[in-house]
PDB file of C-alpha atoms in Angstrom:
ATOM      1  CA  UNK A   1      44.769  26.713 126.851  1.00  0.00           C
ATOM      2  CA  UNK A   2      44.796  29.302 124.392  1.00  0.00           C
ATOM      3  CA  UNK A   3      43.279  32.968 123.449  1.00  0.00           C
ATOM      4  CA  UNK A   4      42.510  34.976 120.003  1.00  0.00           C
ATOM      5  CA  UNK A   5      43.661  38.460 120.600  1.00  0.00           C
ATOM      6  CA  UNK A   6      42.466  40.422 118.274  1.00  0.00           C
ATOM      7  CA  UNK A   7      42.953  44.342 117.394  1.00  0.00           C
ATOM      8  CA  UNK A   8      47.036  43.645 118.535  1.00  0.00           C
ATOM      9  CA  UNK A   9      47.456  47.478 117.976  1.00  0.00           C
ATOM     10  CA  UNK A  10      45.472  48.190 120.277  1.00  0.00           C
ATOM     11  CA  UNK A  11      47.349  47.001 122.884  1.00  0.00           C
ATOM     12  CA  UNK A  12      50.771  48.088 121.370  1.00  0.00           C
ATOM     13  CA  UNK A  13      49.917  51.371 120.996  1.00  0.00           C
ATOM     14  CA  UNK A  14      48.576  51.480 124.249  1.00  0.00           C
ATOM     15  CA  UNK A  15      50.822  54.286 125.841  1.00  0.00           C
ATOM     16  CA  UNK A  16      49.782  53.638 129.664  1.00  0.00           C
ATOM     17  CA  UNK A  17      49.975  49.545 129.364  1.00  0.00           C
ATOM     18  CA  UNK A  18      46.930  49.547 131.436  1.00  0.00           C
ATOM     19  CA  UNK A  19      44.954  47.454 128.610  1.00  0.00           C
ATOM     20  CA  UNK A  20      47.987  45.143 128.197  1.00  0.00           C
ATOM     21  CA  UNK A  21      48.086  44.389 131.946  1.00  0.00           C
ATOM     22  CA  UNK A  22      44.558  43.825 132.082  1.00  0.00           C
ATOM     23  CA  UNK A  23      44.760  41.318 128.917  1.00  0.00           C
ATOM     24  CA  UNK A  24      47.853  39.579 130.686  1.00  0.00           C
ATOM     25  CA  UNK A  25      46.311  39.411 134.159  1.00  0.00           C
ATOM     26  CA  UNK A  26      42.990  37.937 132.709  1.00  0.00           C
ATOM     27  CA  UNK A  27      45.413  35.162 130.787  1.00  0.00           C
ATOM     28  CA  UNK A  28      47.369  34.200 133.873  1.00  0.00           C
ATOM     29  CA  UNK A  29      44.087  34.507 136.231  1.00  0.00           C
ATOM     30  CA  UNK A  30      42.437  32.169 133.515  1.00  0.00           C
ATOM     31  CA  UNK A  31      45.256  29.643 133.224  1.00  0.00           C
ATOM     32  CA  UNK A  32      45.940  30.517 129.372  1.00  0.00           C
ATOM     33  CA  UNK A  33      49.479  29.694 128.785  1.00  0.00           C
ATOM     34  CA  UNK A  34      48.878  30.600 125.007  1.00  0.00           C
ATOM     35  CA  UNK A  35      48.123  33.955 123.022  1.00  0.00           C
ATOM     36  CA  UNK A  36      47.627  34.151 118.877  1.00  0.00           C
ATOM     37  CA  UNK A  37      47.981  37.643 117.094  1.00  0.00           C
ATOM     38  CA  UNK A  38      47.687  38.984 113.976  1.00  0.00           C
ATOM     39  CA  UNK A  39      50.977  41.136 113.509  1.00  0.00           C
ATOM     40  CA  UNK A  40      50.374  41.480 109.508  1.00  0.00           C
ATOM     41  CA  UNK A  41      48.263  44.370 109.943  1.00  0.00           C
ATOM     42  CA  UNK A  42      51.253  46.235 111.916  1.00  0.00           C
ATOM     43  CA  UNK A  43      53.368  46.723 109.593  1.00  0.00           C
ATOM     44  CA  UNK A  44      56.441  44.951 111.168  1.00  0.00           C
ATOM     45  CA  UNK A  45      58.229  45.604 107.455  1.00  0.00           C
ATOM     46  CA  UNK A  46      58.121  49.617 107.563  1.00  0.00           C
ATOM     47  CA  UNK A  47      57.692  49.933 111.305  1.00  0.00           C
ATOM     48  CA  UNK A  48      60.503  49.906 113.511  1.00  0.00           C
ATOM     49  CA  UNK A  49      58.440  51.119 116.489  1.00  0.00           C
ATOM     50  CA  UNK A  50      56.122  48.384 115.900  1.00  0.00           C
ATOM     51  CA  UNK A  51      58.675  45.878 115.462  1.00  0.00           C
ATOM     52  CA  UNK A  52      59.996  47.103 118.881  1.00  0.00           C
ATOM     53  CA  UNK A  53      56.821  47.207 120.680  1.00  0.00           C
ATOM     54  CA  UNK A  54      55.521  43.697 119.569  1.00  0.00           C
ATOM     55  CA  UNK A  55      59.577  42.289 120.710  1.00  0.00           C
ATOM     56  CA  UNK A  56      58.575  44.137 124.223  1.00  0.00           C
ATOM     57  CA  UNK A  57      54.674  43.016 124.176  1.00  0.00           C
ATOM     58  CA  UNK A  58      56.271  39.245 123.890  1.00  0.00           C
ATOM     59  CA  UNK A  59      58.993  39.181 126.464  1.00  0.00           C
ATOM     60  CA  UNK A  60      56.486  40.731 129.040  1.00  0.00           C
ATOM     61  CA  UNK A  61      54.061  38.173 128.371  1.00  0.00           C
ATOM     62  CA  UNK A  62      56.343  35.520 128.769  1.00  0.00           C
ATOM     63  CA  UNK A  63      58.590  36.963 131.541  1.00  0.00           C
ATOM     64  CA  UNK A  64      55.669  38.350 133.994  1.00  0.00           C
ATOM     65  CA  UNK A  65      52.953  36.242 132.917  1.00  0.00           C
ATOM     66  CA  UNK A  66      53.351  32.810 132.038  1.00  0.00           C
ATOM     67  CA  UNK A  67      52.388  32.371 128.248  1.00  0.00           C
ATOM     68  CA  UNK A  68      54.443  30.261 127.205  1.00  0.00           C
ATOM     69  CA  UNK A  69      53.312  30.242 123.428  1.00  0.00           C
ATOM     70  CA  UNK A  70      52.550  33.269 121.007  1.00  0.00           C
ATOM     71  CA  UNK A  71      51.328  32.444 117.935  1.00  0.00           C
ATOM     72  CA  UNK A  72      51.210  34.719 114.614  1.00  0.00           C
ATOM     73  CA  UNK A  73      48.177  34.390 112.716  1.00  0.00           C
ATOM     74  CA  UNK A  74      48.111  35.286 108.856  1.00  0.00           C
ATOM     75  CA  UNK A  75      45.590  34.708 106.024  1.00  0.00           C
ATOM     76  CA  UNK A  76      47.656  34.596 103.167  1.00  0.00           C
ATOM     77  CA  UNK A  77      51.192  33.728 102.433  1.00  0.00           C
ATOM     78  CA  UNK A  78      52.917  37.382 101.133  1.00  0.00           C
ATOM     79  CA  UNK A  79      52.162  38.495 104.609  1.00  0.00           C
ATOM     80  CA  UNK A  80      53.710  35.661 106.457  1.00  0.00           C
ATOM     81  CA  UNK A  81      56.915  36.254 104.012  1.00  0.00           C
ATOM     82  CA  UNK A  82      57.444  39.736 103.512  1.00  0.00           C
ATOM     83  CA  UNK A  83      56.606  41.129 107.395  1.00  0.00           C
ATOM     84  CA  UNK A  84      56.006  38.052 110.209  1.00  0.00           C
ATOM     85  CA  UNK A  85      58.854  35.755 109.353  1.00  0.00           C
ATOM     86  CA  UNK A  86      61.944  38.959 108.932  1.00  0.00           C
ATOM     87  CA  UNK A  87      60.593  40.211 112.169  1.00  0.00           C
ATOM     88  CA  UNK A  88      60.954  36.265 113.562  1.00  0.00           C
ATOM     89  CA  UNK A  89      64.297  35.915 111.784  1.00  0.00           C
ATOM     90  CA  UNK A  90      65.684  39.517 113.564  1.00  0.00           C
ATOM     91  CA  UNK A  91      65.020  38.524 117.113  1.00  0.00           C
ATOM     92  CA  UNK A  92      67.650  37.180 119.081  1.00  0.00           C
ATOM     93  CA  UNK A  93      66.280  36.447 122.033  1.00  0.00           C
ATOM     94  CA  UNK A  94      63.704  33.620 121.657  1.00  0.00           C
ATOM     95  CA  UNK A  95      61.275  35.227 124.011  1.00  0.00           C
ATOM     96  CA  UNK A  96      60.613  38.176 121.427  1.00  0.00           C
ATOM     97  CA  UNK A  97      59.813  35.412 118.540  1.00  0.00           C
ATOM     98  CA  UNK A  98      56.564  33.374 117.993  1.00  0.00           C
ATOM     99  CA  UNK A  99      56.030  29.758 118.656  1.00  0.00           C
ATOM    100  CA  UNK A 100      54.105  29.040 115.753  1.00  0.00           C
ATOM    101  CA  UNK A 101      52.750  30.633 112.225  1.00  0.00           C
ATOM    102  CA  UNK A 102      49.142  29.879 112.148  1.00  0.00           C
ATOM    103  CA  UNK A 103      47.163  30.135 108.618  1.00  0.00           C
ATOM    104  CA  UNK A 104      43.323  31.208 109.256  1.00  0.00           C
ATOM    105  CA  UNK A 105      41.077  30.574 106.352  1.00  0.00           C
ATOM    106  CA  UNK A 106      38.216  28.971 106.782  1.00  0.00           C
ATOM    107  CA  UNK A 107      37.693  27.147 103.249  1.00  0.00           C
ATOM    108  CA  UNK A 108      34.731  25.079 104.696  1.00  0.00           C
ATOM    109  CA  UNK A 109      32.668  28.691 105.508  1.00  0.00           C
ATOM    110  CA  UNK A 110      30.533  30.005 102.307  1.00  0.00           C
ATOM    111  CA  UNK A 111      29.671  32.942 104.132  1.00  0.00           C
ATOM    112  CA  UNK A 112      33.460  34.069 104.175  1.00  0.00           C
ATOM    113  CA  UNK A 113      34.202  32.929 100.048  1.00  0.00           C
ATOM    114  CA  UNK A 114      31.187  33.628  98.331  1.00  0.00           C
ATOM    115  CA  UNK A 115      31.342  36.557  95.816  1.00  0.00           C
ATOM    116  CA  UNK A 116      31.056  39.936  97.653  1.00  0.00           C
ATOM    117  CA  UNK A 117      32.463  38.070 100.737  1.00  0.00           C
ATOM    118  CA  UNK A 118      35.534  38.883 102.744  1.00  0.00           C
ATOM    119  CA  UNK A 119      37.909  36.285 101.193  1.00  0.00           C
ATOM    120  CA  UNK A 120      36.665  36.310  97.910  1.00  0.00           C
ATOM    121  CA  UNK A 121      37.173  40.076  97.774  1.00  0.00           C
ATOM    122  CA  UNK A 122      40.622  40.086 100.011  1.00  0.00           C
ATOM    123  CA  UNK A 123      42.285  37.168  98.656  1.00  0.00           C
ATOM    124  CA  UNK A 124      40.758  34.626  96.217  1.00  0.00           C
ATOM    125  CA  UNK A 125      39.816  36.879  93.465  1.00  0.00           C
ATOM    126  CA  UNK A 126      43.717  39.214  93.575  1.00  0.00           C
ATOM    127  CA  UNK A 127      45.196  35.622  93.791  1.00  0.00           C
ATOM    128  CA  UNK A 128      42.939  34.423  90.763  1.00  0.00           C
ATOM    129  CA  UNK A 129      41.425  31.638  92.218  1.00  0.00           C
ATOM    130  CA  UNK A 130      37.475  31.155  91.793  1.00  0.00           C
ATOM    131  CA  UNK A 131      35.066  32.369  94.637  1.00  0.00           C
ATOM    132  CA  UNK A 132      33.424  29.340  95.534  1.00  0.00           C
ATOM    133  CA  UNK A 133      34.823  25.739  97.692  1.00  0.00           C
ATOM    134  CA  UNK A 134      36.683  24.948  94.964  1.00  0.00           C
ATOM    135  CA  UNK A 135      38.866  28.136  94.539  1.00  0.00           C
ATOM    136  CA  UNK A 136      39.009  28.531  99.047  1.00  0.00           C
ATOM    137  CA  UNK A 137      40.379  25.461  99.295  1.00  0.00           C
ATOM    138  CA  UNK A 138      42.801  25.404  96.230  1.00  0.00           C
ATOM    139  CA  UNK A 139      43.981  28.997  97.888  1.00  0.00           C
ATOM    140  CA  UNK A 140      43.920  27.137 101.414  1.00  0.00           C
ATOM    141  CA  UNK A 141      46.128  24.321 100.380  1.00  0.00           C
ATOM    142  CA  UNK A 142      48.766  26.073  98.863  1.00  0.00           C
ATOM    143  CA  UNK A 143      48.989  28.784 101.030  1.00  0.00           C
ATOM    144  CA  UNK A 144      49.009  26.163 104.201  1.00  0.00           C
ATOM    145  CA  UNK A 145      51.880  24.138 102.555  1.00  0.00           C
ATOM    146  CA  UNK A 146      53.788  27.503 101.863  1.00  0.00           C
ATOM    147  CA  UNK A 147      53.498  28.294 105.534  1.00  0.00           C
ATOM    148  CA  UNK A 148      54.229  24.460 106.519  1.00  0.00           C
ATOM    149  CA  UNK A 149      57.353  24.912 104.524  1.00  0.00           C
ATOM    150  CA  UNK A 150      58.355  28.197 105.932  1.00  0.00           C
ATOM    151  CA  UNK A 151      57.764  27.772 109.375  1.00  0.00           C
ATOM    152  CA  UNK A 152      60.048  24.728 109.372  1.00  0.00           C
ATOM    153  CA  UNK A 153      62.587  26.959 107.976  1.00  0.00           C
ATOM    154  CA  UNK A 154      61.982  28.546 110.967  1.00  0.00           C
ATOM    155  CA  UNK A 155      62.405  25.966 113.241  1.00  0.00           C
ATOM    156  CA  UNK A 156      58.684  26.589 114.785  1.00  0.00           C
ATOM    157  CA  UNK A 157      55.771  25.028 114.385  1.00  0.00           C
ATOM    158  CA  UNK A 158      52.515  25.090 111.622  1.00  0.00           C
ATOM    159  CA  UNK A 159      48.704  25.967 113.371  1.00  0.00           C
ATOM    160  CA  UNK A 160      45.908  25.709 111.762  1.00  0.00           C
ATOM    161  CA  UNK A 161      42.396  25.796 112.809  1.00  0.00           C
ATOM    162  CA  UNK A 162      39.059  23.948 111.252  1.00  0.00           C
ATOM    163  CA  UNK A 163      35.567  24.016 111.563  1.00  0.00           C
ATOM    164  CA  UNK A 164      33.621  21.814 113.303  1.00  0.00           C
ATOM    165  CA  UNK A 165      31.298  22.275 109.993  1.00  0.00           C
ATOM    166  CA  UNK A 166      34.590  20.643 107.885  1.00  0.00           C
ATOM    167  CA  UNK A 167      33.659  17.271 107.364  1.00  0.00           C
ATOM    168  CA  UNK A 168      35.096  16.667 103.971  1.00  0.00           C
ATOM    169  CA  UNK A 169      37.602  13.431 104.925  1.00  0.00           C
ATOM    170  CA  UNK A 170      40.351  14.043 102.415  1.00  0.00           C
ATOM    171  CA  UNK A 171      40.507  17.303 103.239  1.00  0.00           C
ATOM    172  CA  UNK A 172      40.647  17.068 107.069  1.00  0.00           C
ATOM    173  CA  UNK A 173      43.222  14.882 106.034  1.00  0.00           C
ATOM    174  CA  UNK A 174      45.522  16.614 104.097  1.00  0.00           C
ATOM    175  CA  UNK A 175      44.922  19.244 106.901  1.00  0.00           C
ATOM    176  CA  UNK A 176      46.650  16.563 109.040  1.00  0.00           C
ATOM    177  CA  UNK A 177      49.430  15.394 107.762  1.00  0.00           C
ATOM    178  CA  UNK A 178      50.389  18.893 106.522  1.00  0.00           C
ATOM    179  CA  UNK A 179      50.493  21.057 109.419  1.00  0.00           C
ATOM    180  CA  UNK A 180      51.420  20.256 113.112  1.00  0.00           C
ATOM    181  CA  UNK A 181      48.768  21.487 115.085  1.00  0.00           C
ATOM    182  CA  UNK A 182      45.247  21.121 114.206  1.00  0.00           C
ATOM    183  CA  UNK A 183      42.603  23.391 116.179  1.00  0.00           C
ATOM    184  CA  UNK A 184      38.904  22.964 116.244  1.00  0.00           C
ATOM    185  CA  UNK A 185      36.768  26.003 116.100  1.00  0.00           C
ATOM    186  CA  UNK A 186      33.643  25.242 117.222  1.00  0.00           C
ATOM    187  CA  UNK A 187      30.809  28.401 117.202  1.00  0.00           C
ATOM    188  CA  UNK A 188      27.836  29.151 115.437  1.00  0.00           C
TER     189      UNK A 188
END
């Protein structure tokens, strides 16, 4: 049983811990043996402090309060490579490293791809692919075999999560047989 944390600074740069006590209380309380975090946006690459704080954020989570697995959640590739996977690769003790790279794009959404949109604006149209199902999940696909590959390298595991709303066979498919965890998002 797993939680979404966003806003990962937040807690980090939380001086007092209070809101990182309350967020690992209200995990163990609520039987969640899992956590998933976006790191990119910390800047693990330039930031030592970060890179310090997120090591310390893990090992309490896992030492005082019983999540077992922290996931790091990207939605492209150059993040994963250039600040998530050194930060994995300079820990030496496996309770400061993540369990799992998770790629979050949700090809099956228009209302995230579509011109104007988040992803078309953030990632399909720098990356040169077309804003529409056809350039999300040509993005998607590579980008989830890229972090496939690299989180083997790793030795951790692939996550991905799809939409209920994701009914395309082949695709669901390929989903399947290319990562190891498959997550259904259900909401409206």
């Amino acid at each position: 049983k797993g939680m979404y944390v966003y806003d990962i600074d937040m807690f980090l740069n939380d001086a007092s811990g209070n809101a990182t006590n309350i967020l690992f209380r209200y995990c163990r309380d609520s039987a969640f043996n899992a956590i998933t975090i976006s790191p990119g946006i910390l800047n693990l690459n330039t930031s030592p402090t970060m890179t310090t704080k997120l090591a310390a954020f893990m090992k309490k989570a896992r030492t005082q309060y019983g999540i077992r697995y922290i996931s790091a959640v990207v939605s492209d590739y150059p993040t994963l490579i250039t600040e998530v996977h050194p930060y994995q690769l300079s820990r030496t003790d496996t309770l400061e490293r993540f369990n799992h790279y998770n790629f979050e794009f949700e090809y099956w959404n228009d209302a995230n791809y579509l011109p104007g949109k988040l992803y078309c604006n953030n990632f399909l149209t720098p990356g040169g692919y077309t804003c529409d199902s056809v350039g999300a999940w040509s993005y998607f696909s590579k980008n989830m075999k890229s972090v496939d590959s690299l989180a083997n390298v790793a030795g951790i595991k692939s996550t991905v999560y799809i939409g209920v709303s994701s009914k395309d066979t082949l695709k669901n498919r390929f989903v399947a047989k290319t990562v190891d965890l498959v997550m259904l998002a259900c909401y409206n």
